[in-house]
Amino acid sequence: MYNISTQHTVDIAGKQPNIGRILLETGKIRAEDADRILRLQKEQGLRFGDAALKLGLVDEADILRALSRQFDYACLPANSSAVDQEVIAAFRPHDPQVEALRALRSQLALRWYGEHKFMVITSPSAGQGTSRVAANLAVVFSQLGQRTLLIDADLRRPRQHKLFRVVSSPGLSDILAGRASGNVLSIPELTNFFILPAGTEPPNPQELLGRPALNELLGSIAEKFDVVIIDTPPALDFADAQTISARVGGALIVARRHHARFAQMEAVKEQLSIAGAEVVGAVLTDF
């Protein structure tokens, strides 16, 4: 029904190479630098990275990237253009927002993903941060070693292809319309992360999502991924989130502080419940 693009390959580092070797291989230090670092390390009882920092040969970002590679934890340089800066989980693993995302990941892993693979993410209205939460949550799950797929099912105002800087089509809409098999794209810099973009903008998104082809696609995806996160349009504006939630069984509601009303949250919860979906939880964003 779909295939994983082979145009991008993921480079997985070997088993925990040491920091010095990684810094050498990436050109951050030279062989003669390594000798200086080793001498200082021995003299002052420092770790290799700390000695390199003290000599001014590398900066903290270099050490962070080396550690990320050592432990197979995908982390991009701060100036990387591989993905948009909104995907902060890919750039700043120690940021408080990313810590909050990891806490959310832990709760979802215990409460939902232990028995399920799919989860819809929606909001009461536009501008709540749904796409941003979906993107970052997918990244932190992939960093856990879970084979993670992010599906952009917002066929009206898709954003995920912009956040991850991939082509939008062929994508979900093209698969559901039978126009293409579609490609699930990998991001070379993000191990275990994959994305299915929204595809060509259709005139009939609600009808497309209601086709049996969606069930076939989800069945095929379930065999290949551990975690699947589905970004959808606002639930009170369109019925798309209800339609998909009815197929996958669970949804997470995103609301922006000082913008969403409690009554709106209750209305979304009621709509999803009517569709037969469980509301797994709610996320309050502040940006």
XYZ file of C-alpha atoms in Angstrom:
287
model
C 0.000 0.000 0.000
C 2.943 2.311 0.607
C 6.684 2.102 0.714
C 9.485 3.564 2.755
C 11.614 5.861 0.632
C 15.085 4.534 -0.036
C 16.436 7.883 -1.156
C 17.403 8.666 2.433
C 19.324 6.248 4.602
C 19.812 6.456 8.337
C 23.389 6.180 9.563
C 23.394 4.359 12.865
C 26.593 4.689 14.868
C 28.437 1.654 16.130
C 28.191 0.516 19.704
C 29.189 3.402 21.942
C 32.398 4.678 20.313
C 34.359 6.899 22.695
C 34.009 10.669 22.627
C 37.553 11.207 21.358
C 37.051 8.980 18.343
C 33.780 10.681 17.482
C 35.365 14.147 17.700
C 38.228 12.964 15.464
C 35.920 11.352 12.915
C 33.742 14.455 12.684
C 36.749 16.757 12.271
C 36.204 18.644 15.524
C 39.720 17.860 16.725
C 42.991 16.722 15.096
C 45.325 13.934 16.167
C 47.719 16.429 17.772
C 44.771 17.955 19.644
C 43.912 14.530 21.025
C 47.419 14.243 22.507
C 47.027 17.586 24.309
C 43.603 16.588 25.590
C 44.866 13.231 26.862
C 47.743 14.897 28.735
C 45.410 17.379 30.440
C 42.918 14.616 31.146
C 45.592 12.591 32.947
C 47.073 15.569 34.795
C 43.788 16.887 36.171
C 41.669 13.736 36.268
C 39.128 15.124 33.824
C 36.851 13.381 31.379
C 37.979 13.624 27.769
C 35.183 15.998 26.798
C 35.780 18.255 29.784
C 39.497 18.428 28.982
C 38.742 19.326 25.366
C 36.390 22.061 26.557
C 38.971 23.439 28.975
C 41.537 23.697 26.165
C 39.010 25.570 24.014
C 39.225 22.992 21.218
C 35.495 22.266 21.173
C 32.348 23.842 22.540
C 29.457 22.384 24.520
C 27.413 21.829 21.349
C 30.223 19.662 19.924
C 30.270 17.548 23.092
C 26.470 17.250 23.105
C 26.440 16.022 19.505
C 29.217 13.540 20.252
C 27.318 12.204 23.261
C 24.161 11.975 21.183
C 25.982 9.895 18.612
C 27.609 7.752 21.284
C 24.249 6.779 22.720
C 22.348 6.683 19.393
C 20.342 9.737 20.442
C 19.535 11.881 17.410
C 20.366 15.528 18.099
C 20.985 18.158 15.435
C 23.430 21.081 15.569
C 21.786 24.360 16.573
C 22.412 25.818 13.100
C 21.130 22.761 11.210
C 18.673 23.405 8.395
C 17.543 19.774 8.190
C 14.279 20.539 10.003
C 12.529 23.684 11.183
C 13.581 25.211 14.504
C 10.041 24.657 15.825
C 10.985 21.002 16.173
C 12.942 21.820 19.310
C 13.241 18.188 20.407
C 15.635 17.669 17.504
C 17.933 20.516 18.610
C 17.753 21.176 22.357
C 17.414 17.966 24.383
C 17.945 19.807 27.696
C 15.351 22.524 27.069
C 12.539 22.550 29.699
C 9.963 22.199 26.904
C 11.675 19.040 25.695
C 11.809 17.697 29.251
C 8.040 18.269 29.409
C 7.630 16.400 26.114
C 9.615 13.481 27.489
C 7.379 13.447 30.570
C 4.356 13.355 28.254
C 6.001 10.556 26.277
C 6.422 8.518 29.461
C 2.770 8.933 30.384
C 1.589 7.987 26.901
C 3.921 4.995 26.783
C 2.410 3.704 30.024
C -1.220 4.658 29.439
C -1.630 4.121 25.716
C 1.196 2.897 23.534
C 1.743 -0.261 25.532
C -1.424 -1.701 23.970
C -1.983 0.581 20.970
C 0.066 1.934 18.076
C -2.002 4.843 16.774
C -3.029 8.142 18.331
C -4.722 11.197 16.843
C -3.664 14.672 17.945
C -6.249 17.417 17.563
C -7.415 20.697 19.112
C -10.636 22.693 19.521
C -9.639 25.366 16.983
C -6.758 26.541 14.807
C -3.635 28.084 16.329
C -3.454 25.828 19.398
C -0.106 24.199 18.511
C -1.337 20.786 17.364
C 1.188 20.340 14.561
C 4.064 21.511 16.735
C 3.178 19.089 19.541
C 2.692 16.228 17.069
C 6.070 16.886 15.431
C 8.040 17.146 18.659
C 6.274 14.223 20.303
C 7.084 12.033 17.305
C 10.753 13.028 17.547
C 11.043 12.224 21.267
C 9.453 8.812 20.706
C 11.956 8.113 17.929
C 14.785 9.152 20.279
C 13.580 6.455 22.655
C 14.385 3.902 19.956
C 10.775 3.420 18.875
C 10.214 3.151 15.142
C 7.964 6.193 14.853
C 5.749 7.433 12.018
C 4.229 10.922 11.898
C 1.216 11.166 9.575
C -0.001 14.570 8.446
C -3.750 13.984 8.125
C -4.550 17.701 8.018
C -5.483 17.692 4.361
C -6.716 21.290 4.605
C -3.748 23.182 6.060
C -0.852 20.717 6.281
C 2.318 21.827 8.079
C 4.430 18.769 8.751
C 6.162 18.809 5.357
C 7.254 22.378 6.118
C 8.496 21.522 9.610
C 10.551 18.578 8.332
C 11.382 20.148 4.966
C 10.207 17.308 2.751
C 8.055 17.306 -0.360
C 4.332 17.310 0.385
C 3.244 14.916 -2.338
C 2.745 12.157 -3.040
C 1.304 11.642 0.400
C -1.756 10.563 2.357
C -4.383 12.110 0.093
C -2.785 10.587 -3.006
C -2.788 7.129 -1.391
C -6.427 7.384 -0.304
C -7.481 8.623 -3.758
C -5.626 5.759 -5.439
C -3.475 8.215 -7.357
C -0.150 6.961 -5.982
C 1.340 4.423 -3.612
C 3.011 7.260 -1.717
C 6.317 7.373 0.131
C 6.977 7.238 3.830
C 10.037 9.467 4.077
C 12.930 9.121 6.476
C 14.919 12.052 7.805
C 18.610 11.063 7.656
C 19.508 13.078 10.744
C 16.717 11.580 12.889
C 17.136 7.872 13.570
C 13.887 5.858 13.791
C 11.785 8.832 12.607
C 9.580 8.677 9.501
C 6.929 10.950 8.028
C 3.971 10.519 5.688
C 3.101 14.010 4.400
C -0.437 15.128 3.609
C -0.071 14.937 -0.160
C -1.918 16.842 -2.859
C -4.583 19.197 -1.487
C -7.915 17.490 -2.269
C -11.335 19.085 -2.811
C -12.979 16.412 -0.618
C -10.804 15.655 2.451
C -13.682 14.387 4.604
C -14.788 11.911 1.947
C -11.232 10.711 1.373
C -10.688 10.000 5.062
C -13.924 8.022 5.156
C -12.827 5.588 2.452
C -11.953 1.937 3.205
C -8.493 2.694 1.824
C -7.657 4.355 5.161
C -8.265 1.098 7.033
C -6.040 -0.754 4.572
C -3.290 1.837 4.980
C -3.448 1.770 8.786
C -3.301 -2.029 8.764
C -0.178 -1.964 6.620
C 1.440 0.712 8.794
C 0.734 -1.210 12.009
C 3.003 -4.005 10.825
C 6.001 -1.725 10.372
C 5.937 0.881 13.143
C 5.875 0.938 16.942
C 4.365 4.404 17.385
C 2.141 6.296 14.942
C 1.124 9.908 15.611
C -1.560 11.474 13.405
C -1.842 15.257 13.084
C -5.423 16.362 12.291
C -7.386 19.617 11.763
C -9.260 21.360 14.611
C -12.035 19.083 15.853
C -14.675 21.815 16.256
C -14.086 23.143 12.743
C -14.034 19.862 10.833
C -15.085 16.244 11.411
C -11.757 14.824 10.193
C -10.382 14.142 13.696
C -13.568 12.256 14.616
C -13.395 10.173 11.464
C -9.799 9.101 12.048
C -10.182 8.693 15.815
C -13.041 6.282 15.205
C -10.581 4.106 13.262
C -7.624 4.256 15.668
C -9.408 4.478 19.017
C -7.563 7.257 20.834
C -6.853 10.974 20.729
C -4.823 13.620 22.537
C -6.295 17.134 22.773
C -3.991 20.152 22.485
C -5.098 23.545 23.811
C -3.256 26.850 23.989
C -3.197 28.658 27.319
C -5.460 31.759 27.410
C -6.913 30.861 23.999
C -8.929 27.662 24.354
C -12.026 27.648 26.567
C -12.954 24.837 28.910
C -16.318 24.499 27.152
C -14.486 23.946 23.862
C -12.364 21.194 25.410
C -15.484 19.509 26.726
C -17.111 19.775 23.299
C -14.116 18.102 21.636
C -14.111 15.355 24.251
C -17.822 14.725 23.676
C -17.394 14.584 19.892
C -14.545 12.101 20.145
C -16.465 9.984 22.639
C -19.440 9.862 20.285
C -17.043 8.624 17.596
C -16.026 5.812 19.937
C -12.548 7.168 20.666
C -10.893 7.427 24.052
C -9.456 10.795 25.027
C -6.003 9.757 26.214
C -5.228 13.150 27.720
C -4.837 16.866 27.116
C -1.789 19.077 26.580
C -1.690 22.769 27.455
C 0.690 24.768 25.273
C 2.160 28.181 26.049
C 3.985 29.957 23.205
